XYZ file of N, CA, C and O in Angstrom:
508
model
N -97.000 -112.154 32.104
C -97.505 -110.797 32.169
C -97.811 -110.323 30.763
O -97.060 -110.592 29.841
N -98.904 -109.589 30.631
C -99.369 -109.208 29.299
C -100.123 -107.883 29.354
O -100.778 -107.571 30.341
N -100.022 -107.135 28.251
C -100.829 -105.926 28.090
C -101.258 -105.842 26.628
O -100.515 -106.242 25.725
N -102.471 -105.386 26.394
C -102.998 -105.153 25.047
C -103.603 -103.764 25.021
O -104.468 -103.450 25.836
N -103.140 -102.933 24.097
C -103.658 -101.578 23.945
C -104.051 -101.366 22.484
O -103.375 -101.860 21.586
N -105.120 -100.632 22.268
C -105.542 -100.259 20.928
C -105.487 -98.741 20.840
O -105.924 -98.036 21.756
N -104.942 -98.250 19.729
C -104.808 -96.816 19.496
C -105.554 -96.435 18.221
O -105.743 -97.264 17.337
N -105.929 -95.182 18.119
C -106.648 -94.680 16.942
C -105.737 -94.507 15.731
O -106.198 -94.459 14.606
N -104.452 -94.379 15.976
C -103.513 -94.142 14.883
C -103.124 -92.682 14.766
O -102.609 -92.249 13.737
N -103.361 -91.918 15.829
C -103.006 -90.499 15.860
C -101.541 -90.336 16.279
O -101.003 -91.181 17.002
N -100.885 -89.224 15.861
C -99.485 -89.002 16.248
C -99.243 -89.072 17.761
O -98.203 -89.571 18.190
N -100.176 -88.631 18.565
C -100.024 -88.689 20.018
C -99.987 -90.103 20.561
O -99.544 -90.337 21.700
N -100.412 -91.068 19.764
C -100.402 -92.461 20.197
C -98.985 -93.007 20.355
O -98.761 -93.956 21.106
N -98.025 -92.397 19.664
C -96.633 -92.840 19.782
C -96.137 -92.607 21.209
O -95.581 -93.511 21.837
N -96.374 -91.407 21.725
C -95.993 -91.104 23.114
C -96.798 -91.966 24.086
O -96.261 -92.439 25.095
N -98.070 -92.186 23.786
C -98.908 -93.023 24.652
C -98.362 -94.448 24.701
O -98.341 -95.076 25.770
N -97.889 -94.967 23.577
C -97.317 -96.324 23.545
C -96.043 -96.393 24.369
O -95.805 -97.380 25.083
N -95.213 -95.356 24.281
C -93.992 -95.333 25.108
C -94.368 -95.344 26.590
O -93.729 -96.026 27.395
N -95.402 -94.598 26.954
C -95.866 -94.545 28.344
C -96.342 -95.937 28.791
O -95.995 -96.399 29.883
N -97.122 -96.594 27.953
C -97.591 -97.952 28.265
C -96.396 -98.882 28.472
O -96.361 -99.671 29.418
N -95.388 -98.776 27.600
C -94.205 -99.639 27.708
C -93.451 -99.391 29.009
O -93.041 -100.337 29.686
N -93.266 -98.119 29.371
C -92.559 -97.808 30.631
C -93.327 -98.334 31.838
O -92.736 -98.893 32.765
N -94.644 -98.155 31.841
C -95.464 -98.666 32.956
C -95.369 -100.187 33.036
O -95.291 -100.755 34.118
N -95.377 -100.842 31.893
C -95.298 -102.299 31.856
C -93.975 -102.779 32.432
O -93.930 -103.737 33.202
N -92.881 -102.109 32.073
C -91.566 -102.453 32.633
C -91.606 -102.300 34.153
O -91.096 -103.153 34.881
N -92.224 -101.238 34.648
C -92.346 -101.029 36.092
C -93.140 -102.134 36.768
O -92.775 -102.615 37.846
N -94.236 -102.571 36.142
C -95.041 -103.656 36.712
C -94.261 -104.966 36.708
O -94.414 -105.788 37.608
N -93.427 -105.162 35.692
C -92.587 -106.367 35.676
C -91.683 -106.377 36.909
O -91.516 -107.408 37.545
N -91.120 -105.215 37.233
C -90.239 -105.108 38.399
C -90.946 -105.442 39.686
O -90.381 -106.096 40.557
N -92.204 -105.032 39.820
C -92.946 -105.333 41.037
C -93.328 -106.811 41.105
O -93.646 -107.317 42.167
N -93.276 -107.500 39.964
C -93.561 -108.941 39.940
C -92.288 -109.776 40.006
O -92.308 -110.972 39.735
N -91.163 -109.120 40.315
C -89.924 -109.849 40.513
C -89.077 -110.062 39.265
O -88.064 -110.743 39.315
N -89.494 -109.504 38.139
C -88.705 -109.621 36.908
C -88.071 -108.269 36.649
O -88.723 -107.331 36.234
N -86.813 -108.161 36.934
C -86.101 -106.886 36.773
C -85.441 -106.818 35.404
O -84.857 -107.787 34.936
N -85.557 -105.660 34.791
C -84.901 -105.402 33.517
C -83.797 -104.408 33.774
O -84.020 -103.421 34.472
N -82.619 -104.662 33.246
C -81.559 -103.665 33.333
C -82.051 -102.366 32.694
O -82.838 -102.406 31.738
N -81.573 -101.242 33.185
C -82.014 -99.949 32.663
C -81.749 -99.828 31.167
O -82.580 -99.293 30.427
N -80.627 -100.352 30.701
C -80.314 -100.262 29.272
C -81.271 -101.117 28.448
O -81.688 -100.721 27.360
N -81.628 -102.287 28.959
C -82.576 -103.157 28.258
C -83.956 -102.492 28.247
O -84.648 -102.504 27.227
N -84.355 -101.906 29.363
C -85.642 -101.222 29.437
C -85.700 -100.065 28.447
O -86.709 -99.864 27.761
N -84.623 -99.310 28.327
C -84.575 -98.189 27.374
C -84.672 -98.712 25.942
O -85.392 -98.134 25.112
N -83.974 -99.806 25.645
C -84.047 -100.399 24.307
C -85.457 -100.915 24.024
O -85.975 -100.765 22.913
N -86.076 -101.512 25.026
C -87.441 -102.023 24.900
C -88.403 -100.894 24.533
O -89.200 -101.017 23.601
N -88.325 -99.789 25.248
C -89.200 -98.635 24.972
C -88.915 -98.084 23.576
O -89.834 -97.705 22.846
N -87.652 -98.061 23.167
C -87.289 -97.597 21.831
C -87.909 -98.484 20.751
O -88.457 -97.989 19.762
N -87.861 -99.789 20.930
C -88.447 -100.714 19.960
C -89.954 -100.487 19.867
O -90.522 -100.402 18.771
N -90.617 -100.357 21.007
C -92.056 -100.068 21.007
C -92.323 -98.779 20.230
O -93.195 -98.719 19.367
N -91.551 -97.752 20.524
C -91.730 -96.457 19.873
C -91.546 -96.555 18.360
O -92.347 -96.017 17.583
N -90.516 -97.242 17.919
C -90.249 -97.367 16.484
C -91.359 -98.135 15.771
O -91.810 -97.731 14.691
N -91.825 -99.225 16.359
C -92.864 -100.019 15.717
C -94.201 -99.287 15.669
O -94.897 -99.317 14.648
N -94.567 -98.620 16.752
C -95.823 -97.873 16.756
C -95.719 -96.662 15.828
O -96.674 -96.323 15.128
N -94.563 -96.018 15.787
C -94.357 -94.898 14.859
C -94.607 -95.345 13.428
O -95.296 -94.657 12.661
N -94.071 -96.490 13.045
C -94.293 -96.995 11.688
C -95.773 -97.239 11.420
O -96.274 -96.912 10.340
N -96.470 -97.827 12.376
C -97.902 -98.090 12.185
C -98.679 -96.781 12.029
O -99.527 -96.655 11.149
N -98.370 -95.792 12.853
C -99.079 -94.512 12.794
C -98.757 -93.774 11.497
O -99.641 -93.257 10.819
N -97.475 -93.723 11.136
C -97.055 -92.942 9.967
C -97.411 -93.603 8.634
O -97.747 -92.915 7.680
N -97.320 -94.917 8.561
C -97.420 -95.569 7.265
C -98.700 -96.360 7.036
O -99.067 -96.589 5.886
N -99.376 -96.794 8.085
C -100.559 -97.633 7.901
C -101.853 -96.828 7.913
O -102.805 -97.170 7.219
N -101.895 -95.772 8.706
C -103.140 -95.023 8.835
C -104.187 -95.864 9.554
O -104.210 -97.076 9.413
N -104.994 -95.245 10.336
C -106.054 -95.970 11.031
C -105.589 -96.594 12.319
O -104.472 -96.373 12.784
N -106.464 -97.405 12.907
C -106.168 -97.997 14.206
C -104.960 -98.928 14.165
O -104.641 -99.512 13.127
N -104.330 -99.038 15.321
C -103.226 -99.977 15.485
C -103.239 -100.457 16.929
O -103.903 -99.872 17.774
N -102.517 -101.504 17.181
C -102.505 -102.053 18.527
C -101.116 -102.443 18.964
O -100.219 -102.644 18.141
N -100.961 -102.531 20.262
C -99.703 -102.899 20.893
C -99.974 -104.022 21.870
O -100.858 -103.910 22.726
N -99.223 -105.105 21.735
C -99.318 -106.230 22.662
C -97.938 -106.476 23.245
O -96.958 -106.568 22.504
N -97.857 -106.548 24.557
C -96.591 -106.808 25.245
C -96.758 -108.060 26.090
O -97.749 -108.199 26.814
N -95.777 -108.952 26.002
C -95.819 -110.187 26.779
C -94.429 -110.523 27.290
O -93.437 -110.271 26.608
N -94.386 -111.112 28.460
C -93.140 -111.665 28.992
C -93.258 -113.180 28.909
O -94.228 -113.751 29.413
N -92.289 -113.800 28.229
C -92.325 -115.243 28.033
C -90.931 -115.795 28.280
O -90.025 -115.583 27.481
N -90.735 -116.469 29.405
C -89.499 -117.192 29.710
C -88.222 -116.446 29.347
O -87.471 -116.854 28.464
N -87.962 -115.333 30.009
C -86.730 -114.591 29.798
C -86.716 -113.725 28.547
O -85.681 -113.187 28.176
N -87.856 -113.613 27.890
C -87.977 -112.820 26.675
C -89.170 -111.885 26.797
O -90.180 -112.244 27.393
N -89.027 -110.698 26.235
C -90.190 -109.820 26.096
C -90.579 -109.818 24.625
O -89.722 -109.772 23.743
N -91.867 -109.910 24.392
C -92.397 -109.975 23.040
C -93.223 -108.720 22.790
O -94.134 -108.406 23.553
N -92.884 -108.009 21.733
C -93.553 -106.769 21.363
C -94.248 -107.027 20.032
O -93.587 -107.339 19.041
N -95.570 -106.916 20.010
C -96.312 -107.070 18.763
C -97.077 -105.791 18.504
O -97.768 -105.275 19.385
N -96.946 -105.284 17.283
C -97.727 -104.129 16.844
C -98.498 -104.570 15.611
O -97.927 -105.138 14.681
N -99.801 -104.337 15.634
C -100.626 -104.669 14.476
C -101.220 -103.395 13.903
O -101.355 -102.396 14.603
N -101.538 -103.452 12.611
C -102.239 -102.338 11.982
C -103.162 -102.894 10.913
O -103.186 -104.098 10.671
N -103.929 -102.023 10.282
C -104.961 -102.429 9.333
C -104.481 -102.386 7.881
O -105.276 -102.566 6.972
N -103.210 -102.143 7.653
C -102.675 -102.048 6.298
C -102.054 -103.379 5.882
O -101.235 -103.937 6.606
N -102.429 -103.829 4.697
C -101.857 -105.071 4.173
C -100.556 -104.816 3.423
O -99.934 -105.750 2.922
N -100.144 -103.552 3.325
C -98.879 -103.243 2.660
C -97.735 -103.838 3.464
O -97.700 -103.720 4.689
N -96.822 -104.472 2.788
C -95.682 -105.092 3.449
C -94.789 -104.079 4.136
O -95.011 -102.874 4.073
N -93.795 -104.585 4.776
C -92.822 -103.772 5.492
C -91.550 -103.742 4.664
O -91.071 -104.785 4.215
N -91.011 -102.560 4.469
C -89.767 -102.422 3.713
C -88.602 -102.363 4.700
O -88.457 -101.400 5.451
N -87.814 -103.406 4.710
C -86.630 -103.457 5.562
C -85.424 -103.204 4.660
O -85.164 -103.981 3.745
N -84.744 -102.110 4.899
C -83.612 -101.744 4.056
C -82.293 -102.102 4.739
O -82.217 -102.210 5.959
N -81.291 -102.263 3.933
C -79.953 -102.510 4.468
C -79.431 -101.240 5.131
O -79.801 -100.130 4.728
N -78.585 -101.370 6.123
C -78.015 -100.186 6.764
C -77.313 -99.289 5.733
O -76.654 -99.780 4.817
N -77.502 -97.985 5.882
C -76.884 -97.004 4.993
C -76.654 -95.736 5.806
O -77.588 -94.996 6.105
N -75.411 -95.498 6.176
C -75.094 -94.355 7.038
C -75.331 -93.017 6.338
O -75.394 -91.982 6.997
N -75.493 -93.016 5.029
C -75.740 -91.768 4.301
C -77.235 -91.451 4.155
O -77.594 -90.326 3.818
N -78.089 -92.442 4.420
C -79.531 -92.237 4.302
C -80.043 -91.413 5.485
O -79.666 -91.652 6.629
N -80.888 -90.461 5.190
C -81.508 -89.660 6.248
C -82.889 -90.255 6.507
O -83.724 -90.338 5.617
N -83.105 -90.693 7.741
C -84.388 -91.284 8.104
C -84.491 -92.734 7.662
O -83.558 -93.321 7.107
N -85.637 -93.325 7.947
C -85.951 -94.714 7.597
C -84.983 -95.717 8.219
O -84.602 -96.709 7.599
N -84.601 -95.459 9.461
C -83.711 -96.375 10.177
C -84.443 -97.154 11.270
O -83.829 -97.933 11.994
N -85.760 -96.941 11.406
C -86.509 -97.539 12.504
C -86.419 -99.051 12.563
O -86.081 -99.626 13.595
N -86.741 -99.713 11.461
C -86.701 -101.175 11.479
C -85.275 -101.696 11.568
O -85.034 -102.773 12.109
N -84.342 -100.926 11.062
C -82.926 -101.276 11.205
C -82.558 -101.323 12.696
O -81.881 -102.251 13.161
N -83.031 -100.342 13.435
C -82.789 -100.286 14.884
C -83.460 -101.464 15.567
O -82.856 -102.151 16.394
N -84.725 -101.708 15.218
C -85.472 -102.811 15.835
C -84.756 -104.132 15.590
O -84.575 -104.925 16.520
N -84.342 -104.373 14.368
C -83.669 -105.635 14.045
C -82.342 -105.771 14.781
O -81.933 -106.873 15.137
N -81.667 -104.675 15.020
C -80.384 -104.713 15.739
C -80.591 -105.040 17.227
O -79.795 -105.768 17.821
N -81.654 -104.507 17.816
C -81.887 -104.671 19.254
C -82.595 -105.976 19.616
O -82.539 -106.404 20.765
N -83.254 -106.588 18.644
C -84.069 -107.768 18.931
C -83.439 -109.021 18.334
O -82.795 -108.963 17.295
N -83.647 -110.146 19.001
C -83.088 -111.391 18.479
C -84.045 -112.084 17.516
O -83.670 -113.051 16.858
N -85.271 -111.584 17.413
C -86.246 -112.180 16.503
C -87.161 -111.072 15.999
O -87.568 -110.190 16.768
N -87.485 -111.108 14.709
C -88.315 -110.081 14.085
C -89.131 -110.764 12.994
O -88.566 -111.338 12.058
N -90.471 -110.760 13.135
C -91.345 -111.470 12.208
C -92.464 -110.547 11.755
O -93.079 -109.860 12.582
N -92.727 -110.538 10.455
C -93.850 -109.795 9.893
C -94.838 -110.815 9.347
O -94.460 -111.690 8.564
N -96.095 -110.710 9.771
C -97.137 -111.611 9.286
C -98.274 -110.789 8.702
O -98.839 -109.934 9.393
N -98.595 -111.044 7.443
C -99.745 -110.400 6.820
C -100.969 -111.216 7.208
O -100.958 -112.451 7.137
N -102.003 -110.518 7.662
C -103.238 -111.165 8.112
C -104.393 -110.694 7.225
O -104.237 -109.732 6.469
N -105.550 -111.327 7.315
C -106.698 -110.872 6.519
C -107.100 -109.419 6.827
O -107.674 -108.740 5.985
N -106.761 -108.948 8.017
C -107.163 -107.584 8.395
C -106.001 -106.589 8.408
O -106.163 -105.460 8.829
N -104.810 -106.992 7.967
C -103.666 -106.078 7.976
C -102.366 -106.828 8.156
O -102.080 -107.773 7.441
N -101.589 -106.404 9.150
C -100.336 -107.107 9.432
C -100.002 -107.017 10.912
O -100.496 -106.158 11.623
N -99.141 -107.937 11.336
C -98.643 -107.996 12.710
C -97.129 -108.090 12.637
O -96.594 -108.937 11.933
N -96.472 -107.223 13.377
C -95.020 -107.277 13.464
C -94.684 -107.659 14.896
O -95.129 -106.998 15.838
N -93.913 -108.718 15.041
C -93.525 -109.183 16.371
C -92.011 -109.165 16.476
O -91.312 -109.696 15.610
N -91.520 -108.543 17.544
C -90.095 -108.501 17.838
C -89.892 -109.075 19.235
O -90.701 -108.828 20.131
N -88.809 -109.813 19.414
C -88.522 -110.423 20.713
C -87.137 -109.988 21.182
O -86.205 -109.973 20.396
N -87.068 -109.671 22.481
C -85.804 -109.257 23.112
C -85.573 -110.118 24.342
O -86.496 -110.401 25.093
N -84.328 -110.463 24.574
C -83.967 -111.153 25.809
C -83.992 -110.148 26.958
O -83.605 -109.006 26.791
N -84.470 -110.603 28.108
C -84.530 -109.719 29.284
C -83.219 -109.812 30.017
O -82.655 -110.842 30.211
């Protein structure tokens, strides 16, 4: 199962991405792949955090790709910025900038690839 969405990079696209993720989880259920409610909530959170970063920091269009692959869900967000991703160590005193920290905690795999047209961030979660 797969979905590909392209967004303009507007703030409203973050909510739109969460909506796409929730609908995708629902379609998975109708195809016989059930996600626990807690896993589904974490999945939507990861989508939200990754798309938020693309909208806030990259500017311009971005995309969301969702795939189910053998007991894993794969979330890829691409954007047009070649600027790397800053992954910081956990710091309970820091206000904000915890998005990628959350993503890395919830996912068993997290990869950033710089491409000729920007970058792709892929996170994988067990279903």
